[in-house]
CSV table of C-alpha atoms and ligand atoms in Angstrom, one decimal:
chain,number,residue,atom,x,y,z
A,1,MET,CA,73.4,147.0,208.5
A,2,SER,CA,72.9,151.0,207.8
A,3,THR,CA,74.4,153.5,210.5
A,4,GLN,CA,70.9,154.1,211.5
A,5,GLY,CA,70.5,150.0,211.7
A,6,LEU,CA,73.3,149.6,214.2
A,7,GLN,CA,72.3,152.4,216.6
A,8,LEU,CA,68.8,150.7,216.1
A,9,ALA,CA,70.4,147.3,217.1
A,10,GLU,CA,72.6,149.1,219.9
A,11,ARG,CA,69.7,150.9,221.6
A,12,LYS,CA,67.9,147.7,221.5
A,13,LEU,CA,70.6,145.2,222.9
A,14,HIS,CA,70.8,148.3,226.1
A,15,HIS,CA,67.1,146.8,226.7
A,16,SER,CA,66.8,145.1,229.3
A,17,PRO,CA,64.3,142.0,228.5
A,18,GLY,CA,62.1,143.7,230.7
A,19,GLN,CA,62.0,146.9,229.1
A,20,GLU,CA,61.0,144.8,226.1
A,21,ASN,CA,58.4,142.7,227.6
A,22,LYS,CA,55.7,145.4,228.4
A,23,HIS,CA,53.2,142.9,230.7
A,24,ALA,CA,56.2,142.7,232.6
A,25,ASP,CA,56.8,146.7,232.7
A,26,ARG,CA,54.2,147.2,234.0
A,27,ARG,CA,54.0,144.7,236.6
A,28,GLN,CA,57.2,146.8,237.3
A,29,GLN,CA,56.5,150.1,237.4
A,30,HIS,CA,53.1,149.1,239.9
A,31,LEU,CA,55.9,147.8,242.3
A,32,ASP,CA,57.8,151.2,242.1
A,33,ARG,CA,54.1,152.7,243.0
A,34,GLN,CA,53.9,150.2,246.2
A,35,GLU,CA,57.3,151.3,246.9
A,36,GLU,CA,57.3,154.9,246.6
A,37,GLY,CA,53.7,154.9,248.2
A,38,GLY,CA,55.6,152.8,251.2
A,39,GLU,CA,53.3,150.1,250.8
A,40,LEU,CA,55.8,147.4,249.7
A,41,LEU,CA,59.2,147.1,252.4
A,42,PHE,CA,62.2,145.5,251.6
A,43,LYS,CA,64.9,144.1,255.0
A,44,LEU,CA,67.8,142.9,255.3
A,45,ILE,CA,67.5,140.5,258.4
A,46,ARG,CA,69.2,137.5,260.4
A,47,ASN,CA,68.8,135.7,263.6
A,48,ASP,CA,70.1,138.8,265.8
A,49,GLY,CA,67.7,138.6,268.8
A,50,ARG,CA,65.5,141.4,267.2
A,51,GLU,CA,61.7,140.5,268.1
A,52,ASP,CA,60.4,142.5,264.7
A,53,HIS,CA,63.3,140.1,263.2
A,54,MET,CA,62.8,137.1,264.5
A,55,GLN,CA,58.9,137.3,263.8
A,56,TRP,CA,59.8,138.0,260.5
A,57,LEU,CA,62.3,134.9,260.2
A,58,ILE,CA,59.3,133.3,261.7
A,59,ASP,CA,56.8,134.2,259.1
A,60,LEU,CA,59.4,133.2,256.3
A,61,LYS,CA,60.2,130.0,257.2
A,62,ASN,CA,56.3,129.3,257.0
A,63,LEU,CA,56.6,130.9,253.8
A,64,TYR,CA,58.9,127.9,252.7
A,65,SER,CA,57.7,125.6,254.4
A,66,LYS,CA,54.3,126.4,252.0
A,67,GLN,CA,56.5,126.8,248.9
A,68,LEU,CA,59.0,124.3,249.1
A,69,PRO,CA,56.9,121.3,250.2
A,70,ASN,CA,60.0,119.2,249.0
A,71,MET,CA,62.7,120.6,251.7
A,72,PRO,CA,62.7,118.8,254.6
A,73,LYS,CA,61.3,121.7,257.4
A,74,ASP,CA,64.0,121.3,259.8
A,75,TYR,CA,66.6,122.3,257.8
A,76,ILE,CA,64.4,125.1,256.5
A,77,VAL,CA,64.5,126.2,260.0
A,78,ARG,CA,68.1,125.4,260.6
A,79,LEU,CA,69.1,127.4,257.6
A,80,VAL,CA,67.2,131.0,258.0
A,81,PHE,CA,67.7,131.2,261.5
A,82,ASP,CA,71.3,130.0,261.0
A,83,ARG,CA,73.4,133.2,261.9
A,84,GLN,CA,75.4,132.9,259.0
A,85,HIS,CA,72.6,133.3,256.9
A,86,TYR,CA,71.0,136.7,255.7
A,87,SER,CA,67.5,137.2,254.8
A,88,LEU,CA,66.1,139.8,252.6
A,89,VAL,CA,62.0,140.3,253.0
A,90,ALA,CA,59.5,141.7,250.8
A,91,LEU,CA,56.6,143.4,253.4
A,92,LYS,CA,53.6,144.1,252.0
A,93,GLY,CA,51.4,146.9,253.8
A,94,GLY,CA,53.8,148.9,255.8
A,95,LEU,CA,56.2,147.8,258.1
A,96,ASN,CA,53.5,146.2,260.1
A,97,GLY,CA,52.2,144.6,257.2
A,98,ARG,CA,51.9,140.6,255.6
A,99,LEU,CA,55.4,139.3,254.8
A,100,ILE,CA,55.0,138.1,251.1
A,101,ALA,CA,58.4,137.2,249.9
A,102,GLY,CA,62.1,136.2,250.9
A,103,ILE,CA,65.1,135.4,249.6
A,104,THR,CA,68.2,133.1,252.4
A,105,TYR,CA,71.7,133.7,251.4
A,106,ARG,CA,75.0,132.6,253.0
A,107,PRO,CA,77.8,134.9,252.0
A,108,PHE,CA,80.9,133.9,251.9
A,109,TYR,CA,83.5,137.3,251.2
A,110,THR,CA,86.5,135.7,251.1
A,111,GLN,CA,85.3,133.5,247.5
A,112,SER,CA,83.7,136.5,246.5
A,113,LEU,CA,80.2,134.2,246.4
A,114,GLY,CA,76.8,134.3,248.3
A,115,GLU,CA,74.8,131.0,247.9
A,116,ILE,CA,71.0,131.5,247.7
A,117,ALA,CA,69.6,128.6,249.9
A,118,PHE,CA,65.7,129.5,249.3
A,119,CYS,CA,63.6,132.0,247.5
A,120,ALA,CA,59.6,132.1,247.8
A,121,VAL,CA,57.1,134.2,247.1
A,122,SER,CA,53.6,133.7,248.8
A,123,ALA,CA,51.5,131.4,246.6
A,124,HIS,CA,48.9,135.0,246.3
A,125,GLU,CA,51.3,137.4,245.1
A,126,GLN,CA,53.4,135.3,242.4
A,127,VAL,CA,54.2,136.4,238.9
A,128,LYS,CA,53.3,139.7,239.7
A,129,GLY,CA,56.6,140.7,239.8
A,130,TYR,CA,58.0,140.5,243.2
A,131,GLY,CA,60.1,137.5,242.6
A,132,THR,CA,62.3,140.0,240.1
A,133,ARG,CA,62.1,142.4,242.3
A,134,ILE,CA,63.2,141.0,245.8
A,135,MET,CA,66.1,139.4,243.4
A,136,ASN,CA,67.4,142.9,241.8
A,137,LYS,CA,67.1,143.7,245.4
A,138,LEU,CA,69.0,141.3,246.6
A,139,LYS,CA,71.5,142.2,243.2
A,140,GLU,CA,71.9,146.0,244.9
A,141,HIS,CA,72.6,145.0,248.0
A,142,VAL,CA,75.4,142.6,247.5
A,143,MET,CA,77.3,145.1,244.9
A,144,ASN,CA,77.2,148.0,247.7
A,145,ASP,CA,78.1,145.4,250.6
A,146,THR,CA,81.6,144.9,251.9
A,147,GLU,CA,83.4,142.8,254.2
A,148,GLY,CA,87.2,143.3,255.0
A,149,GLY,CA,87.8,145.0,250.9
A,150,GLU,CA,85.9,141.8,249.7
A,151,ARG,CA,82.3,142.2,247.5
A,152,LEU,CA,80.1,139.4,246.2
A,153,ASP,CA,79.9,139.5,242.9
A,154,HIS,CA,78.8,135.5,242.0
A,155,LEU,CA,75.4,134.3,243.2
A,156,ILE,CA,75.0,130.4,242.9
A,157,THR,CA,71.5,128.2,243.8
A,158,PHE,CA,71.5,124.8,243.6
A,159,ALA,CA,68.2,125.7,241.6
A,160,ASP,CA,64.9,123.1,241.8
A,161,ASN,CA,64.0,121.9,238.1
A,162,ASN,CA,60.6,124.0,238.6
A,163,ALA,CA,62.2,126.9,239.0
A,164,VAL,CA,65.2,127.1,236.6
A,165,GLY,CA,62.9,129.1,234.6
A,166,TYR,CA,62.7,131.4,237.2
A,167,PHE,CA,66.5,131.9,237.9
A,168,SER,CA,67.5,132.4,234.3
A,169,LYS,CA,64.7,135.4,233.5
A,170,GLN,CA,67.1,137.0,236.4
A,171,GLY,CA,70.1,136.7,234.7
A,172,PHE,CA,71.3,133.2,236.3
A,173,GLN,CA,73.2,130.8,233.9
A,174,LYS,CA,73.8,126.8,234.2
A,175,GLU,CA,76.9,127.4,232.7
A,176,ILE,CA,79.3,128.2,236.0
A,177,VAL,CA,82.4,130.9,236.0
A,178,LEU,CA,83.5,131.2,239.1
A,179,ASP,CA,86.5,128.8,239.4
A,180,LYS,CA,85.5,124.8,241.0
A,181,GLU,CA,87.9,125.4,244.0
A,182,LYS,CA,85.8,128.7,245.1
A,183,TRP,CA,82.3,127.2,245.5
A,184,SER,CA,83.2,123.3,246.0
A,185,GLY,CA,83.2,122.4,249.3
A,186,TYR,CA,81.1,125.9,250.4
A,187,ILE,CA,77.9,125.1,249.1
A,188,LYS,CA,75.3,122.8,249.5
A,189,GLU,CA,74.8,120.3,246.8
A,190,TYR,CA,71.4,119.3,246.3
A,191,ASP,CA,70.4,116.0,244.4
A,192,GLY,CA,68.1,116.7,241.2
A,193,GLY,CA,68.8,120.8,241.6
A,194,THR,CA,70.8,122.2,238.7
A,195,LEU,CA,73.7,125.0,239.4
A,196,MET,CA,73.1,127.9,238.6
A,197,GLU,CA,75.2,131.5,238.2
A,198,CYS,CA,74.6,134.8,238.6
A,199,VAL,CA,77.7,136.7,237.4
A,200,LEU,CA,77.1,140.7,239.0
A,201,GLY,CA,79.0,143.7,237.0
A,202,GLU,CA,80.1,146.8,238.7
A,203,SER,CA,75.7,148.0,238.2
A,204,GLY,CA,74.5,145.2,240.0
A,205,ARG,CA,73.1,143.8,237.0
A,206,PRO,CA,74.3,141.0,235.7
A,207,ALA,CA,77.3,140.6,234.0
A,208,LEU,CA,76.6,138.3,231.4
A,209,PRO,CA,73.4,138.3,229.5
A,210,SER,CA,70.8,136.0,230.6
A,211,ASN,CA,69.4,133.2,227.9
A,212,SER,CA,66.6,135.3,228.0
A,213,GLU,CA,68.1,138.6,227.0
A,214,MET,CA,70.3,136.3,224.4
A,215,LYS,CA,67.7,135.4,222.7
A,216,GLU,CA,65.5,138.5,223.1
A,217,GLN,CA,68.6,140.6,221.6
A,218,LYS,CA,69.0,137.9,218.7
A,219,SER,CA,65.9,137.8,217.9
A,220,GLU,CA,65.7,141.7,217.9
A,221,VAL,CA,69.0,142.0,215.3
A,222,GLU,CA,67.3,139.4,213.4
A,223,GLN,CA,64.4,141.7,213.0
A,224,ILE,CA,66.3,145.1,212.4
A,225,VAL,CA,68.2,142.9,210.0
A,226,GLN,CA,65.0,141.4,208.0
A,227,SER,CA,63.8,145.7,208.0
A,228,LEU,CA,66.8,146.5,206.3
A,229,SER,CA,67.5,143.3,204.0
A,230,LYS,CA,66.8,142.9,200.5
A,231,ASP,CA,66.6,139.4,200.6
A,232,LYS,CA,63.0,138.9,200.7
A,233,GLN,CA,62.2,141.0,197.6
A,234,LEU,CA,61.3,139.8,194.5
A,235,PHE,CA,61.8,140.8,191.0
A,236,ASN,CA,60.4,139.8,188.0
A,237,GLY,CA,62.3,137.6,186.2
A,238,LEU,CA,64.2,137.9,182.9
A,239,GLU,CA,61.9,138.3,180.0
A,240,VAL,CA,64.3,137.9,177.2
A,241,PHE,CA,64.1,134.3,177.5
A,242,ARG,CA,60.3,133.8,177.3
A,243,SER,CA,60.3,134.6,173.8
A,244,LEU,CA,62.7,132.5,172.6
A,245,PRO,CA,62.4,129.6,170.5
A,246,GLU,CA,63.4,126.4,172.5
A,247,GLY,CA,67.7,125.6,171.7
A,248,GLU,CA,67.7,129.2,171.6
A,249,TYR,CA,70.0,131.5,173.5
A,250,ALA,CA,70.4,135.0,174.9
A,251,ARG,CA,73.1,136.8,176.2
A,252,VAL,CA,72.3,138.2,179.4
A,253,ASP,CA,74.6,141.0,181.4
A,254,PRO,CA,74.8,140.0,184.6
A,255,LYS,CA,73.5,144.0,185.6
A,256,ASP,CA,70.9,143.8,183.8
A,257,ILE,CA,69.5,141.0,186.0
A,258,PRO,CA,66.8,142.2,188.1
A,259,GLY,CA,68.2,142.6,192.0
A,260,VAL,CA,71.7,142.2,190.6
A,261,LYS,CA,72.5,146.1,191.0
A,262,GLU,CA,70.5,146.0,194.2
A,263,LEU,CA,73.0,143.9,196.1
A,264,GLY,CA,75.5,146.0,194.7
A,265,PHE,CA,77.4,144.1,191.8
A,266,ILE,CA,80.0,146.3,190.3
A,267,PRO,CA,80.9,145.0,186.7
A,268,ASN,CA,85.5,144.7,186.3
A,269,ASP,CA,86.8,146.4,183.9
A,270,PRO,CA,88.3,143.0,181.7
A,271,PRO,CA,90.7,141.1,184.2
A,272,PHE,CA,92.8,139.7,181.1
A,273,LYS,CA,93.7,139.9,176.8
A,274,ILE,CA,93.4,137.4,174.5
A,275,LEU,CA,96.9,137.1,173.3
A,276,HIS,CA,95.9,135.1,169.5
A,277,SER,CA,95.8,136.9,166.3
A,278,SER,CA,91.9,135.5,165.5
A,279,ALA,CA,91.2,137.7,169.1
A,280,GLY,CA,91.3,141.2,167.8
A,281,ASP,CA,93.1,143.7,170.0
A,282,GLY,CA,92.7,140.9,172.7
A,283,THR,CA,90.3,143.0,174.6
A,284,PRO,CA,87.5,139.9,175.8
A,285,THR,CA,84.8,141.6,174.0
A,286,THR,CA,82.1,139.1,172.3
A,287,GLU,CA,83.2,139.9,168.9
A,288,ASN,CA,87.0,138.8,169.8
A,289,MET,CA,86.1,136.3,171.7
A,290,HIS,CA,83.7,134.6,169.2
A,291,GLY,CA,86.9,135.3,166.1
A,292,PHE,CA,89.1,133.2,169.1
A,293,MET,CA,86.7,130.2,169.8
A,294,ARG,CA,85.7,130.1,165.9
A,295,GLU,CA,89.8,130.2,165.7
A,296,MET,CA,90.0,127.5,167.9
A,297,VAL,CA,87.3,125.0,166.6
A,298,ARG,CA,89.0,124.9,163.4
A,299,ILE,CA,92.2,123.9,164.6
A,300,VAL,CA,90.8,121.6,166.5
A,301,SER,CA,88.5,120.2,163.6
A,302,GLN,CA,91.5,120.0,161.5
A,303,HIS,CA,93.6,117.3,164.2
A,304,GLN,CA,94.0,113.8,162.4
A,305,ASP,CA,91.9,112.5,165.6
A,306,ALA,CA,88.9,114.5,165.4
A,307,TRP,CA,87.4,112.6,163.4
A,308,PRO,CA,84.9,111.3,165.9
A,309,PHE,CA,83.8,114.6,167.4
A,310,ARG,CA,82.8,116.4,164.5
A,311,GLU,CA,79.4,115.4,164.2
A,312,PRO,CA,77.1,114.6,166.8
A,313,VAL,CA,77.4,110.2,167.5
A,314,ASP,CA,74.6,108.3,165.3
A,315,SER,CA,72.1,106.9,167.5
A,316,ASN,CA,71.2,104.4,164.7
A,317,GLU,CA,74.8,103.3,165.1
A,318,VAL,CA,74.9,103.4,168.4
A,319,PRO,CA,71.5,103.0,170.3
A,320,ASP,CA,72.2,103.5,174.0
A,321,TYR,CA,74.6,106.2,173.8
A,322,TYR,CA,72.1,108.9,174.4
A,323,ASP,CA,70.8,106.7,177.4
A,324,VAL,CA,74.2,107.2,179.1
A,325,ILE,CA,75.7,110.1,178.0
A,326,LYS,CA,72.6,113.0,179.1
A,327,ASP,CA,74.4,116.1,177.5
A,328,PRO,CA,76.4,115.4,174.3
A,329,VAL,CA,78.5,117.9,173.2
A,330,ASP,CA,80.2,118.0,169.3
A,331,LEU,CA,82.4,120.2,167.9
A,332,SER,CA,79.2,121.0,165.1
A,333,LEU,CA,77.4,122.2,168.5
A,334,ILE,CA,79.9,124.6,169.5
A,335,SER,CA,80.1,126.1,166.2
A,336,ARG,CA,76.5,126.8,166.2
A,337,ARG,CA,76.8,128.0,170.3
A,338,ILE,CA,79.6,130.4,168.9
A,339,GLU,CA,77.8,131.3,165.8
A,340,SER,CA,74.3,132.3,168.0
A,341,GLN,CA,76.7,135.0,169.3
A,342,ARG,CA,74.8,134.7,172.7
A,343,TYR,CA,75.5,131.8,174.5
A,344,TYR,CA,79.2,131.5,175.4
A,345,ALA,CA,79.2,134.6,177.7
A,346,ASN,CA,82.7,134.2,178.3
A,347,LEU,CA,85.7,131.4,178.0
A,348,HIS,CA,85.2,129.0,180.8
A,349,MET,CA,82.0,128.3,178.6
A,350,PHE,CA,83.4,127.7,175.9
A,351,ALA,CA,86.1,125.4,177.4
A,352,ALA,CA,83.5,123.7,179.9
A,353,ASP,CA,82.2,122.4,176.6
A,354,PHE,CA,85.4,121.4,175.4
A,355,ALA,CA,86.2,119.5,178.5
A,356,ARG,CA,82.7,117.5,178.6
A,357,MET,CA,83.0,116.7,174.6
A,358,PHE,CA,86.0,114.6,175.5
A,359,ASN,CA,85.2,113.7,179.2
A,360,ASN,CA,81.5,112.1,177.1
A,361,ALA,CA,83.6,109.6,174.9
A,362,ARG,CA,85.8,108.7,178.1
A,363,VAL,CA,82.8,108.2,179.9
A,364,TYR,CA,81.1,105.9,177.2
A,365,ASN,CA,83.7,104.2,175.5
A,366,GLY,CA,86.4,102.2,177.5
A,367,PRO,CA,90.3,103.1,177.8
A,368,ASP,CA,91.3,100.2,174.9
A,369,THR,CA,89.2,102.3,172.4
A,370,ILE,CA,90.3,104.4,169.9
A,371,TYR,CA,87.7,107.3,170.4
A,372,TYR,CA,89.0,107.2,174.3
A,373,LYS,CA,92.5,107.2,173.0
A,374,ALA,CA,91.6,110.5,170.2
A,375,ALA,CA,89.9,112.0,173.1
A,376,ASN,CA,92.9,112.1,175.5
A,377,ARG,CA,95.2,113.0,172.2
B,401,LIG,N1,59.1,128.5,236.3
B,401,LIG,C1,59.4,129.3,235.3
B,401,LIG,N2,59.4,130.6,235.1
B,401,LIG,C2,58.6,131.4,236.5
B,401,LIG,C3,58.5,131.0,237.4
B,401,LIG,C4,58.9,128.9,236.9
B,401,LIG,N3,58.8,128.7,238.4
B,401,LIG,N4,57.9,131.5,238.3
B,401,LIG,C5,58.1,132.7,237.8
B,401,LIG,N5,58.4,132.7,236.5
B,401,LIG,C6,58.8,133.6,235.7
B,401,LIG,C7,57.4,134.8,235.5
B,401,LIG,O1,56.3,133.9,234.2
B,401,LIG,C8,57.9,136.0,235.1
B,401,LIG,O2,58.3,135.8,233.4
B,401,LIG,P1,57.9,137.5,232.6
B,401,LIG,O3,59.1,138.1,232.8
B,401,LIG,O4,58.4,136.6,231.2
B,401,LIG,O5,56.3,137.4,232.8
B,401,LIG,C9,59.4,135.8,235.5
B,401,LIG,O6,59.5,134.5,236.1
B,401,LIG,C10,59.5,137.0,237.1
B,401,LIG,O7,58.1,136.2,237.7
B,401,LIG,P2,57.7,137.0,239.0
B,401,LIG,O8,56.5,137.0,239.3
B,401,LIG,O9,59.0,138.6,239.3
B,401,LIG,O10,58.4,135.5,239.7
B,401,LIG,P3,57.4,135.6,241.4
B,401,LIG,O11,56.8,136.3,242.0
B,401,LIG,O12,56.1,134.4,240.9
B,401,LIG,O13,58.5,134.0,242.1
B,401,LIG,C11,59.0,132.2,242.5
B,401,LIG,C12,58.8,133.2,241.4
B,401,LIG,C13,59.7,131.2,241.8
B,401,LIG,C14,59.9,132.8,243.9
B,401,LIG,C15,57.9,131.7,242.8
B,401,LIG,O14,56.9,131.6,242.0
B,401,LIG,C16,57.8,130.9,243.9
B,401,LIG,O15,58.3,131.1,245.0
B,401,LIG,N6,57.9,129.8,243.2
B,401,LIG,C17,58.2,128.5,244.7
B,401,LIG,C18,59.2,128.4,245.6
B,401,LIG,C19,60.5,128.2,244.5
B,401,LIG,O16,59.8,127.5,243.6
B,401,LIG,N7,61.3,128.9,244.9
B,401,LIG,C20,62.5,128.9,244.1
B,401,LIG,C21,63.7,127.6,244.7
B,401,LIG,S1,64.5,128.3,245.9
């Protein structure tokens, strides 16, 4: 990836999903204007006897009862009015307006942990961004709230199955980072709920990206890689093979294969020398390699056990040979391949033909046959 691509990827990675999701972005801008105009207010309250707080807690209890029908009402009342629980409420229409959303939580400062008990937005105001806004306000608040030098940097909740999607968009994850001793026995566990945690960083934003952020970042990176990658670029195929009659071969320099150079192929200097008088000065040029191959075929052909390998197996004499051996090779074929000057691009290909020739003999013939033994000698 180029430096420019990396910078682009980095810039995009620092965007939150809200920034990438234009719709959610517009919702949040709309709420910014409501807050700036004083139409939308957030208050942190608890059962401290103040009349306005008590009224909001009653409204909040009613909101939870409606929006969380599976929660026993007396349990909601108990927690909302419990003096160890705090509630952050959103009021629309100023101080005398309607209570439209709330989150009730209990701080455990010694455990650096806040347990979210309830969270709801009134039915008419859902999916307008209030749920996100109030959660962000809560995060901001707990990050600035210390008691005895302790700060809450973990928010934990038992999310109802319907709410798992909402909480994961708010940076909550099912993998719990906080040590179990820190939360077990402190927070109330619900059957059927999913335990979720949000780890808060210094800025109050989740320290760990949420699953949706991870997905979004992954797809951003993939898009950038795709835009820089050449793997979708199609090159014309090799023309040289089109015009060749069947059985003819052409030698192609790798750097002449369309696309190979573009992928960064750098031809290496020859890594070895052929130490044999038949190979000229030993540099593995086509001419030297073929001189050496010719000499090898000559020497092998003169071996006393070479007779089964000099010519192709006669199918009249061995009718099923070509049913068994699908890639037959013999010394005459190897010689023709050498003389074509185009077949053996390197010594590995030449050695592979020899290996195949002897192996074919061992595959077709049993170990006690002269052919099998000749192949081994
Ligand atoms: N499941 C999956 N995703 C949800 C969701 C849910 N139940 N509720 C909201 N979302 C998504 C929204 O589609 C939105 O996604 P987007 O940003 O990609 O568009 C994102 O979460 C935030 O939406 P937002 O408008 O900020 O949320 P909201 O104001 O609707 O509030 C709840 C979300 C869950 C608080 C609200 O729907 C609610 O009160 N539900 C009933 C009570 C409840 O289940 N509370 C949670 C358990 S205590």
